[in-house]
Short mmCIF file of C-alpha atoms in Angstrom, two decimals:
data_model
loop_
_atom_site.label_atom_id
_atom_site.label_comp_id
_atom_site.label_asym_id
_atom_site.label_seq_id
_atom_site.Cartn_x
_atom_site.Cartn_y
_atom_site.Cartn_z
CA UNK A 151 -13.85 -106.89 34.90
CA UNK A 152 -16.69 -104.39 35.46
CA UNK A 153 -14.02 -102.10 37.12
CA UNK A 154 -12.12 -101.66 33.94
CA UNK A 155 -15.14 -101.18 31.55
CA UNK A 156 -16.60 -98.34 33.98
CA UNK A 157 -13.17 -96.94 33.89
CA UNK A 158 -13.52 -96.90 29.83
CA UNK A 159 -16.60 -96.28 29.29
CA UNK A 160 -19.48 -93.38 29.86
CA UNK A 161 -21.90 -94.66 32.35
CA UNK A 162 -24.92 -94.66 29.68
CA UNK A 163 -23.24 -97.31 27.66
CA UNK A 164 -22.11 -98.93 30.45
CA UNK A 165 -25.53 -99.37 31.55
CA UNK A 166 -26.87 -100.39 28.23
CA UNK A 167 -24.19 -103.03 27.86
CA UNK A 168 -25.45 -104.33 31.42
CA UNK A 169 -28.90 -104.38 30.25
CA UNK A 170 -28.28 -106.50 26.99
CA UNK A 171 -26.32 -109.12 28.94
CA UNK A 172 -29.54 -109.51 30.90
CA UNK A 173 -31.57 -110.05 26.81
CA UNK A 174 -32.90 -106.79 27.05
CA UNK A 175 -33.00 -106.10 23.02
CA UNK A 176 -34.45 -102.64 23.47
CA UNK A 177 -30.99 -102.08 25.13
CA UNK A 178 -29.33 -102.84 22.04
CA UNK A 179 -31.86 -100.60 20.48
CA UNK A 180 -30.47 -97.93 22.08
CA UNK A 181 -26.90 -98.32 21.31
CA UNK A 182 -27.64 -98.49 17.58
CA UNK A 183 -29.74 -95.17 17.51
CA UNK A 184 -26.77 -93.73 19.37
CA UNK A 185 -23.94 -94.92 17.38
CA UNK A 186 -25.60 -95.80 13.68
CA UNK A 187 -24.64 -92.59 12.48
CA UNK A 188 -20.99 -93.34 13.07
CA UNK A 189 -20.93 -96.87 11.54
CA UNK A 190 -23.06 -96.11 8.19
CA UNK A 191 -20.56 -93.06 7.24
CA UNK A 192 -17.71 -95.90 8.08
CA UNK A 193 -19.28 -98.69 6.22
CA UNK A 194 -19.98 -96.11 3.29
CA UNK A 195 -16.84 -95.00 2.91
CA UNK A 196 -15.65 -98.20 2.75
CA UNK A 197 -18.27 -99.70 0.43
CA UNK A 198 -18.49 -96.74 -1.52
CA UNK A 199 -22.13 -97.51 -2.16
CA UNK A 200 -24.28 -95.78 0.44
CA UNK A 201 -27.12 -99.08 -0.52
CA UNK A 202 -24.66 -101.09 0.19
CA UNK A 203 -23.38 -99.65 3.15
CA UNK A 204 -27.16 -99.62 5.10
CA UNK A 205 -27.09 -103.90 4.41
CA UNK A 206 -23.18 -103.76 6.04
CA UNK A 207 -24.34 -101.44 8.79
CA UNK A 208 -27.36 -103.82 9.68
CA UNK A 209 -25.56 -106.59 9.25
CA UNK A 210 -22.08 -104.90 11.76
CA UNK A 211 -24.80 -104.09 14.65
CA UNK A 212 -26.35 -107.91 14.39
CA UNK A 213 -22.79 -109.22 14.60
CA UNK A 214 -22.33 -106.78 17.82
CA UNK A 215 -25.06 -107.68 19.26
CA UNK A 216 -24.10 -111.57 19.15
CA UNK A 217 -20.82 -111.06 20.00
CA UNK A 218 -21.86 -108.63 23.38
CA UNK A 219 -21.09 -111.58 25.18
CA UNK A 220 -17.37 -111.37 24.40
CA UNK A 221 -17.06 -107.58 24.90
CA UNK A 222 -14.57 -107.50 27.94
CA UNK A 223 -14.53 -103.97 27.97
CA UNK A 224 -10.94 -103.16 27.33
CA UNK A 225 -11.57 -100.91 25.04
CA UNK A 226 -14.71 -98.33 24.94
CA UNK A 227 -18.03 -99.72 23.35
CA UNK A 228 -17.20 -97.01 20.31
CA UNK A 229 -13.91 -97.93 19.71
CA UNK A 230 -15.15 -101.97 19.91
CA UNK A 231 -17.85 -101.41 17.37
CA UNK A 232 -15.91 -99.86 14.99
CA UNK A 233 -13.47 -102.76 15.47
CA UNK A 234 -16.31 -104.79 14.79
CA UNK A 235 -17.81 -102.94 11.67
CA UNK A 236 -14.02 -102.36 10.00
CA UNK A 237 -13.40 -106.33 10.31
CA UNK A 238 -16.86 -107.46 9.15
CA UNK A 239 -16.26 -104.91 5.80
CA UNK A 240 -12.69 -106.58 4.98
CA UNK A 241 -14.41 -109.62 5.42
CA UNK A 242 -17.46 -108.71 3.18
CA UNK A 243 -15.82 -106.34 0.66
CA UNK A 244 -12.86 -108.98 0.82
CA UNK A 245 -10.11 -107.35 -1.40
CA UNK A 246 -12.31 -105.33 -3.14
CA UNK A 247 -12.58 -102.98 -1.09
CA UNK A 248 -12.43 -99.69 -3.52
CA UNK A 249 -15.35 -97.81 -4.55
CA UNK A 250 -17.31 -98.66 -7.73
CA UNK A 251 -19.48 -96.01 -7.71
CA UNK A 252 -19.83 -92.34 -7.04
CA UNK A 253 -21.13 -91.31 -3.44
CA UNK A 254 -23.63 -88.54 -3.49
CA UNK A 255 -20.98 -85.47 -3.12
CA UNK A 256 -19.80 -86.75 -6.20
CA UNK A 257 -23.21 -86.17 -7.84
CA UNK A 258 -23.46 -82.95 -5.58
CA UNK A 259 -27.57 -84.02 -5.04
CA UNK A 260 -27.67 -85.66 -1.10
CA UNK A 261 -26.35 -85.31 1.81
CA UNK A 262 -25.12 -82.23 4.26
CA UNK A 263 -22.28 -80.51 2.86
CA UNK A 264 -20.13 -78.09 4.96
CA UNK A 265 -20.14 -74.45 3.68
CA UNK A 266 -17.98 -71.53 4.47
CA UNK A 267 -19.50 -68.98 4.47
CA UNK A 268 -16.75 -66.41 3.92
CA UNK A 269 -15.67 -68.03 0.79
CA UNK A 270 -17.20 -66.32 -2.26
CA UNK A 271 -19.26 -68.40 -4.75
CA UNK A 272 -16.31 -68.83 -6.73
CA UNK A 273 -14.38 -70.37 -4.10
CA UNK A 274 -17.18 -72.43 -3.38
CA UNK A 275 -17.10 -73.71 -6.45
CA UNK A 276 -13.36 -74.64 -6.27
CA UNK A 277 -13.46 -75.90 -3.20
CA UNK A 278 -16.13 -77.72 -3.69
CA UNK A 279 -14.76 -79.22 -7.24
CA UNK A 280 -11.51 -80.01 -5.02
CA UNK A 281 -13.16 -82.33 -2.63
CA UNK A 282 -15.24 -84.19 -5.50
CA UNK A 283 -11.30 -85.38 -6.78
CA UNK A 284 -10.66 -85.91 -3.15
CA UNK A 285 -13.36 -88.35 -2.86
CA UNK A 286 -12.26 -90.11 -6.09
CA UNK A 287 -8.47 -90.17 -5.00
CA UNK A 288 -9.74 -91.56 -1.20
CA UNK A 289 -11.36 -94.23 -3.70
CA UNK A 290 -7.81 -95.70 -5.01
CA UNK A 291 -5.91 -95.33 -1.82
CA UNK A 292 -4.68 -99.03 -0.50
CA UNK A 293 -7.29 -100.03 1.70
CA UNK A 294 -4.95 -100.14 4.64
CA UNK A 295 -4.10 -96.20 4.30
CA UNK A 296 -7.94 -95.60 3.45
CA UNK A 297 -8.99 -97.27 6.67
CA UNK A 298 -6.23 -94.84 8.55
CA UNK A 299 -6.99 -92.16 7.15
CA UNK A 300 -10.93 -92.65 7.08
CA UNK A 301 -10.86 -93.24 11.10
CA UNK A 302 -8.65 -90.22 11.34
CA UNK A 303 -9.78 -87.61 9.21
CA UNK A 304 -13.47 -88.04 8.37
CA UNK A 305 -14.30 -90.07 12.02
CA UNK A 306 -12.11 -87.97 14.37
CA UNK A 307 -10.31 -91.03 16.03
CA UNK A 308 -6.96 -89.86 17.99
CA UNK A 309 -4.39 -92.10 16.99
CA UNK A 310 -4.12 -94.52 20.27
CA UNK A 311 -8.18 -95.12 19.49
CA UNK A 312 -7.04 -96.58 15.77
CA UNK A 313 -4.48 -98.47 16.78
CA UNK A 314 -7.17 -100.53 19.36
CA UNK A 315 -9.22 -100.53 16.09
CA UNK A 316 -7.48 -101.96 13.66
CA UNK A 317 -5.17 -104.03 16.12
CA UNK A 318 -1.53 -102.63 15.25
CA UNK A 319 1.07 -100.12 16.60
CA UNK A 320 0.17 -96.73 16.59
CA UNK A 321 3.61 -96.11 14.90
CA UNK A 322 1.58 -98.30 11.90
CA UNK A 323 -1.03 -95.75 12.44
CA UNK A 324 1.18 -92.79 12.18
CA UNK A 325 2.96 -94.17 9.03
CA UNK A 326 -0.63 -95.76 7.45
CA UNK A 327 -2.18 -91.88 7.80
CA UNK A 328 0.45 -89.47 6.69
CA UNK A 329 1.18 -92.08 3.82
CA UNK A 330 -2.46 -92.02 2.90
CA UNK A 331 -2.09 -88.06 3.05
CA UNK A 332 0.69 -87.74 0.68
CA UNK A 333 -0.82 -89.96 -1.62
CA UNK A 334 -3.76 -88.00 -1.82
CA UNK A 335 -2.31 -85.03 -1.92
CA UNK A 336 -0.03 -85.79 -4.91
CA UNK A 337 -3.14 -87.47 -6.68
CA UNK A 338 -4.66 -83.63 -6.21
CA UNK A 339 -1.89 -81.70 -7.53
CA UNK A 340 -1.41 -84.12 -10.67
CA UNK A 341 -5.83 -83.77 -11.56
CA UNK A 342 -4.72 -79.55 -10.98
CA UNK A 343 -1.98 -80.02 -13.31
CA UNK A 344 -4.34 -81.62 -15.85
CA UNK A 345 -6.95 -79.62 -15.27
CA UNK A 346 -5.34 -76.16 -16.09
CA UNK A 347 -3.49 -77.94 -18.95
CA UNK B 132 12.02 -85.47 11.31
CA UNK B 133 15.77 -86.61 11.86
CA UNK B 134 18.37 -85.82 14.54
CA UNK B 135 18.83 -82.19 14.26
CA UNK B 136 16.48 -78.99 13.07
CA UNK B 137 18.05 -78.51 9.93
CA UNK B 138 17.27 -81.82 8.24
CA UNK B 139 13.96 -82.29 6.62
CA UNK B 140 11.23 -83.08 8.04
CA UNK B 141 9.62 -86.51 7.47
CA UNK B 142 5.89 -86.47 5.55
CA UNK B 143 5.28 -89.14 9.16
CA UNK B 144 6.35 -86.24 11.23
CA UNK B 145 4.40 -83.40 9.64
CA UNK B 146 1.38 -85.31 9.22
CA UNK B 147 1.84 -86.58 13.28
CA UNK B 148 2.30 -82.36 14.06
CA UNK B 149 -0.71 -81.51 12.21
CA UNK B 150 -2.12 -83.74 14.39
CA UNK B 151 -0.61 -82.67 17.64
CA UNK B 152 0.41 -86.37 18.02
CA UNK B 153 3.83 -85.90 18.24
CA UNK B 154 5.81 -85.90 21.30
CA UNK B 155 7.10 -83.18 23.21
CA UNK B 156 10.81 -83.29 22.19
CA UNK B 157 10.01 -84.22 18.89
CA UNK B 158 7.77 -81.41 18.76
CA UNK B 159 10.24 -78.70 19.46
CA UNK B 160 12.26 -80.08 16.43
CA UNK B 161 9.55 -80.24 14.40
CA UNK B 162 8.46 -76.84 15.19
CA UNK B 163 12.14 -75.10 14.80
CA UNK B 164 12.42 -76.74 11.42
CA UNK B 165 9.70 -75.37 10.05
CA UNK B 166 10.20 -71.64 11.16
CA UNK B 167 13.19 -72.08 8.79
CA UNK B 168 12.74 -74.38 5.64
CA UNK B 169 9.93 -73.38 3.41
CA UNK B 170 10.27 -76.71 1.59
CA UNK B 171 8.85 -78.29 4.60
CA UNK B 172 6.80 -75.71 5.41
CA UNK B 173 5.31 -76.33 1.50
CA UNK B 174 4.63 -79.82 2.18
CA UNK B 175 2.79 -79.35 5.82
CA UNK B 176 0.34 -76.88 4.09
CA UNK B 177 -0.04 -79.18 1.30
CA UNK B 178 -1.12 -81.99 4.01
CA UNK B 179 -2.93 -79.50 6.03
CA UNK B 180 -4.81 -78.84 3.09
CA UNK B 181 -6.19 -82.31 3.01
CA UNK B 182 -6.76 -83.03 6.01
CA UNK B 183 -8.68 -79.72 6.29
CA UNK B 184 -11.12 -81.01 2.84
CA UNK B 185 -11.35 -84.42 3.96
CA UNK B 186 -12.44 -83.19 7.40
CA UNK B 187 -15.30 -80.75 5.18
CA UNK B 188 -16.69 -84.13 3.17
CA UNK B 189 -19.76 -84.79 3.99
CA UNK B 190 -21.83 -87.05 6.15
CA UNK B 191 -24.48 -89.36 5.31
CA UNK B 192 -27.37 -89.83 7.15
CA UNK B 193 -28.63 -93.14 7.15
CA UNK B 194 -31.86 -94.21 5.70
CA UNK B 195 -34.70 -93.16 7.94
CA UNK B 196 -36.10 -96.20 7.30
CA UNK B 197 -33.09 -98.39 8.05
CA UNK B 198 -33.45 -98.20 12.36
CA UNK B 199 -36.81 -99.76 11.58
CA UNK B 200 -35.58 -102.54 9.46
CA UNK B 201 -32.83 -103.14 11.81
CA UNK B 202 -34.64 -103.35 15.04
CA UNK B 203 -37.55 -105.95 13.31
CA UNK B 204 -34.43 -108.17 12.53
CA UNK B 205 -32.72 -108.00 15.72
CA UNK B 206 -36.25 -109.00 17.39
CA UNK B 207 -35.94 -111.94 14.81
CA UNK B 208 -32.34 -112.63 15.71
CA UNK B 209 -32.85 -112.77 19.85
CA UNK B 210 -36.08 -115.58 19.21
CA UNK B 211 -34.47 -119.14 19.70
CA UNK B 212 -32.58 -119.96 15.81
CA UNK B 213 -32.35 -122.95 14.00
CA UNK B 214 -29.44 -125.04 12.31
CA UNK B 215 -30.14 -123.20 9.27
CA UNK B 216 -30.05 -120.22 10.59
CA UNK B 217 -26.45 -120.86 12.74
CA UNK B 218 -24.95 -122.15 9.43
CA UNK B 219 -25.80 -118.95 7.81
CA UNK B 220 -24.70 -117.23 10.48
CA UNK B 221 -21.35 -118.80 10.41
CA UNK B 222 -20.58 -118.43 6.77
CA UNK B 223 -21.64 -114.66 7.42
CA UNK B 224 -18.58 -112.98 6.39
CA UNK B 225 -16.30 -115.73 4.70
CA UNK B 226 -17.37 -114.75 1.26
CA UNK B 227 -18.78 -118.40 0.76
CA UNK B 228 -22.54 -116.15 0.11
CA UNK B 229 -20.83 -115.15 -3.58
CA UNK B 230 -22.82 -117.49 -6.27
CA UNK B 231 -19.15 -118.46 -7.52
CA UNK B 232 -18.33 -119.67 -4.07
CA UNK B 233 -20.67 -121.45 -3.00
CA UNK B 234 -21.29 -123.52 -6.55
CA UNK B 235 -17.44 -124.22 -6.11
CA UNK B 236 -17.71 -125.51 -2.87
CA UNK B 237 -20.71 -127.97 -3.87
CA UNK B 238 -18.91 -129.23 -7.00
CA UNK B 239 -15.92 -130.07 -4.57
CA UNK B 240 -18.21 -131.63 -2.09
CA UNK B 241 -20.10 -133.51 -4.35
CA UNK B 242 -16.91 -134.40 -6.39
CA UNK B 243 -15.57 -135.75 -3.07
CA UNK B 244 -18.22 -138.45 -2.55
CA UNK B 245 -18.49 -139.50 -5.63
CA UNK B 246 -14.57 -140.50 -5.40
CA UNK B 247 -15.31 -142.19 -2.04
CA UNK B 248 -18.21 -143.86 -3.19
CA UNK B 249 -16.32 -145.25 -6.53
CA UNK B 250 -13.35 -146.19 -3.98
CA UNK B 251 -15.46 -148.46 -1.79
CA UNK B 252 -17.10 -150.06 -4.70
CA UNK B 253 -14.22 -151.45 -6.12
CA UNK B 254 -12.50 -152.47 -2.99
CA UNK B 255 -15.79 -154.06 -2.78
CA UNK B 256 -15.69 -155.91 -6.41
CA UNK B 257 -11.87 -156.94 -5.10
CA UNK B 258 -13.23 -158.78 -2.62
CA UNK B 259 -15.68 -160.22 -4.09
CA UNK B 260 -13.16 -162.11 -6.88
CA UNK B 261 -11.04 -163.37 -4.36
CA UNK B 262 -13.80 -165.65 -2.88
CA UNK B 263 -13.48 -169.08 -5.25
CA UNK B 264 -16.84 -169.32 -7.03
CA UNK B 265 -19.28 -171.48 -4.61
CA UNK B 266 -21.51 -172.86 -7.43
CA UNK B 267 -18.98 -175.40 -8.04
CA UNK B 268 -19.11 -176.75 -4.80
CA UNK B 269 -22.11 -179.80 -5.28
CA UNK B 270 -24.89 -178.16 -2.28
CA UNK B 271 -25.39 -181.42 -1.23
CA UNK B 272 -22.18 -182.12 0.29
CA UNK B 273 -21.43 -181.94 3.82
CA UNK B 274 -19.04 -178.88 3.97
CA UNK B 275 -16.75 -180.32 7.05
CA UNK B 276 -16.13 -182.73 3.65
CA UNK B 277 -15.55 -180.59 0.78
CA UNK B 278 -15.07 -176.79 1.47
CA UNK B 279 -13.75 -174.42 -1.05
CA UNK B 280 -10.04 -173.05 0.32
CA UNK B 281 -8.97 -169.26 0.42
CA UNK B 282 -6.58 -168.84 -1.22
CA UNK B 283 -6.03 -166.07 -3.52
CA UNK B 284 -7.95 -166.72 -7.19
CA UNK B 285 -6.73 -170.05 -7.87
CA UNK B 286 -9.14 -172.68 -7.96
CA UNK B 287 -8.73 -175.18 -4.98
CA UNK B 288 -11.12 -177.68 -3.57
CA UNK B 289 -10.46 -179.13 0.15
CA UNK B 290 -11.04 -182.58 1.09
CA UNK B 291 -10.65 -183.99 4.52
CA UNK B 292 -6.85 -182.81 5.05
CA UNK B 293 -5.65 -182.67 1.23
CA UNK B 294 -5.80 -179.89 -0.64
CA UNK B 295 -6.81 -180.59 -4.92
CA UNK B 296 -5.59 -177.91 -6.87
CA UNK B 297 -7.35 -177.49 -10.64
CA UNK B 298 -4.32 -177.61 -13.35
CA UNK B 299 -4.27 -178.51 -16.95
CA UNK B 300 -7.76 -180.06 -16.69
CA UNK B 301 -7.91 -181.93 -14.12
CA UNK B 302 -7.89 -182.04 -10.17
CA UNK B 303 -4.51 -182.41 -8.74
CA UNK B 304 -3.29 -183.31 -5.39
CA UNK B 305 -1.21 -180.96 -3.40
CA UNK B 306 2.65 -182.17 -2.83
CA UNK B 307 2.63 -184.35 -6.03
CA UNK B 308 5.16 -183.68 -7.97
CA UNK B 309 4.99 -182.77 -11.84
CA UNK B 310 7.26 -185.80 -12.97
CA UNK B 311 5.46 -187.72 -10.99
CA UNK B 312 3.97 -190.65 -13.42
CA UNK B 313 0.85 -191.74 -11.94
CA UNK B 314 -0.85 -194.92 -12.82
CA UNK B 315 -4.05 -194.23 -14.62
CA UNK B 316 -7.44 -195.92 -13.24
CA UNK B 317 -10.61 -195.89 -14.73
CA UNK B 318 -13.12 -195.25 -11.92
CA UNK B 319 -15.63 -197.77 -12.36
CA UNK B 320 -12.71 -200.17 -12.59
CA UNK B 321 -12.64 -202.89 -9.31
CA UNK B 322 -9.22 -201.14 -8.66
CA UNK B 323 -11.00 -197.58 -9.05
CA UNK B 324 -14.20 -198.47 -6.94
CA UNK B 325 -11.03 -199.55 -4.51
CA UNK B 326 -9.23 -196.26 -4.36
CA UNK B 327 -12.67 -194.56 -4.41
CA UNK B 328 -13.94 -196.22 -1.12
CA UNK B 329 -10.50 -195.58 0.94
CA UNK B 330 -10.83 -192.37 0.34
CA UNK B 331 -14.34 -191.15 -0.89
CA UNK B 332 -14.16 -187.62 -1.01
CA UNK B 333 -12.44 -187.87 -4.48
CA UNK B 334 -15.86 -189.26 -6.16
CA UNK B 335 -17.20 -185.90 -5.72
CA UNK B 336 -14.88 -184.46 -7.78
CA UNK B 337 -15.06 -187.45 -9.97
CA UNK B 338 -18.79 -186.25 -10.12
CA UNK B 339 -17.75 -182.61 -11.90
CA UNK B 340 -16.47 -185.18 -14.71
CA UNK B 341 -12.45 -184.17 -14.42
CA UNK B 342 -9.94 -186.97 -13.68
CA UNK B 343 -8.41 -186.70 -10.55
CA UNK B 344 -4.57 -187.42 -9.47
CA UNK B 345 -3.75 -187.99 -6.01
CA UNK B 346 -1.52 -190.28 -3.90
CA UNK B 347 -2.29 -192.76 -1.73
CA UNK B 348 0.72 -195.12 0.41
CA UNK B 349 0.86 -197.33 -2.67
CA UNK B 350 1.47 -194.82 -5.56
CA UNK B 351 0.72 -191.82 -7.56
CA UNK B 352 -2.50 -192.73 -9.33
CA UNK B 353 -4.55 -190.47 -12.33
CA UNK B 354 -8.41 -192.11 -11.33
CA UNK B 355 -10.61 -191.43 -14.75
CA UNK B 356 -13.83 -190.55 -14.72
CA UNK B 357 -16.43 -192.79 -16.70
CA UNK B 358 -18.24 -190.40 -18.45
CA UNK B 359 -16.94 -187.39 -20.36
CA UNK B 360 -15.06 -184.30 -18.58
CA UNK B 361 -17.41 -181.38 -18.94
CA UNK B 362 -15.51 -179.46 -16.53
CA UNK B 363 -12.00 -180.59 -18.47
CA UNK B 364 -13.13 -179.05 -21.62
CA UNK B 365 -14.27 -175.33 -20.46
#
């Protein structure tokens, strides 16, 4: 068994993983500074409440941490926490699972926000009027294309990685993400339409 | 994308080549259709133009304080937990933490018991009527004598062998038949203080004041009590 994890997983992790099997908490310390980032932006997006998304990220890392024990290592120690952390927020959000309330971009007030820097203000302003919609229309997607498309696009998962993740075929994946896309998309050019009219 | 270049492209197979998760073959298809339909070529920069924005949304950083918070309750988690604690810990996640839930599942629960509990206590109260009441059985008597029978909710006394059932107000022995015309006997009568000491279980149900018919080798006979029938007149 510790054959296959090493041959999944970077040696740091595969260390730390070693060292919380033996109760060594500051282990698990260690893989939550290195991987919190990852699992609050998941959690938020699927919360859509960035409050809301620190008590599910707490509460995803606890659940790792109990269920270490089971970790077989068949998949890497990302991939298994976001497994983890997307099947602890279907069980928490349960059905709703659709954001409520506006995420920071939305407000334009937190957060790091991507600029180009060859775009002129008024493309800025476009652009950046664009991806407040975007965030709204990622907000009524199906929850199955939003997970898809949230691994994908705003985590950088290849699409083997999502299929481990959320346990299907990655011909599921492929459909779940361009689906997502074209939904989005279409939501886009219909708020354009309405917008110029 | 379908079996040859010229047909349109599928939104699964541009999204999969903006990607580069399409497979070689596939790929070259893909690819060729493109350089030729600007319908599909539309649609791919329409895609590629969200994929492109929701790869520029932002990223949250978490709460500074929220690694502290964290690490203090995985310190708590690690110590040795109670039952409490494991039952929260199971329901974690099975939406039984939502107020509506939870009071749903304790008004089931509680309505659960209660059902039980009314359930047993009338199979209880069943029982109970089916015994024949022992007060009428005189304490005094030896009970190898005189013991009450069980049998369902008629009234029945046993004596010796014979069984007395109660009908019509007075004590009647089992096997006599209803045409049967007994010969009636006043109990303090020589012939009654007779029948009364061959067979002398019968004066303790003389002693409840109802008459008594039973048989003996010489006859049917109704023996009367000598003082008024209390019992005959409930």
């Amino acid at each position: 068994m510790e054959a296959t994890i090493a041959a999944v997983m970077p040696e740091e992790d595969l260390d730390l993983v070693q060292r919380c099997r033996y109760g060594d908490t500051e282990a698990f310390g260690e893989i939550y500074h290195r991987y919190a980032e990852m699992i609050f932006n998941l959690a938020a997006r699927m919360s859509g409440d960035r409050d809301r998304a620190a008590d599910l990220t707490q509460e995803i890392f606890l659940r790792a941490f109990r269920k270490l024990d089971r970790f077989r290592g068949g998949a890497s120690l990302k991939t298994w926490l976001y497994r983890v952390a997307v099947n602890h927020c279907r069980s928490r959000l349960g059905r709703r699972r659709r954001w409520f309330s506006p995420l920071a971009e939305e407000h334009g007030a937190e957060g790091l926000q991507l600029v180009d820097l060859r775009e002129s203000p008024e493309e800025s302003a476009v652009q950046w009027d664009r991806r407040r919609h975007l965030s709204r229309a990622l907000a009524t997607l199906p929850p199955d294309f939003r997970e898809a498309v949230v691994l994908c696009d705003l985590q950088g998962l290849e699409y083997q990685e999502i299929a481990e993740v959320l346990g299907v075929r990655i011909g599921t994946v492929r459909s779940r993400i361009a689906r997502g896309r074209e939904k989005l998309r279409a939501r886009l050019d219909e708020t354009l339409l309405e917008t110029k009219s | 994308m379908s079996r040859h270049a010229t047909a349109h492209a599928t939104v699964e197979d541009l999204s999969a080549y903006l990607d580069n998760e399409l497979e070689p073959v596939r790929l070259r298809l893909v690819k060729a259709h493109l350089e030729e339909c600007d319908e599909c070529r539309g649609r791919a920069d329409g895609l590629s133009r969200v994929v492109r924005d929701l790869r520029r949304l932002e990223r949250f950083d978490p709460p500074p304080a929220l690694g502290q918070h964290f690490l203090r309750r995985l310190h708590r988690s690690s110590q040795p937990r109670g039952f409490l604690q494991r039952l929260e810990e199971g329901l974690e996640g099975r939406n039984l933490q939502s107020p509506i839930g939870f009071s749903f599942a304790l008004v089931l629960a509680f309505s659960a018991l209660l059902y039980f509990f009314a359930g047993s206590m009338e199979r209880h109260q069943r029982s109970q009527t089916a015994i024949v009441r022992p007060t009428l059985i005189p304490t005094s008597l030896p009970s190898e004598q005189v013991e009450p029978a069980e049998v369902g909710e008629a009234e029945l006394r046993k004596i010796g062998e014979q069984t007395f059932l109660w009908q019509e107000g007075q004590w009647r022995q089992e096997g006599i038949a209803r045409d049967a015309s007994p010969v009636s006997v006043e109990a303090a009568s020589s012939q009654g203080q007779q029948l009364l000491l061959s067979k002398p279980g019968l004066a303790l149900l003389l002693d409840e004041g109802a008459a008594v018919v039973f048989k003996t080798e010489e006859g049917v006979f109704l023996l009367l009590p000598s003082s008024p029938t209390p019992k005959a007149q409930e």
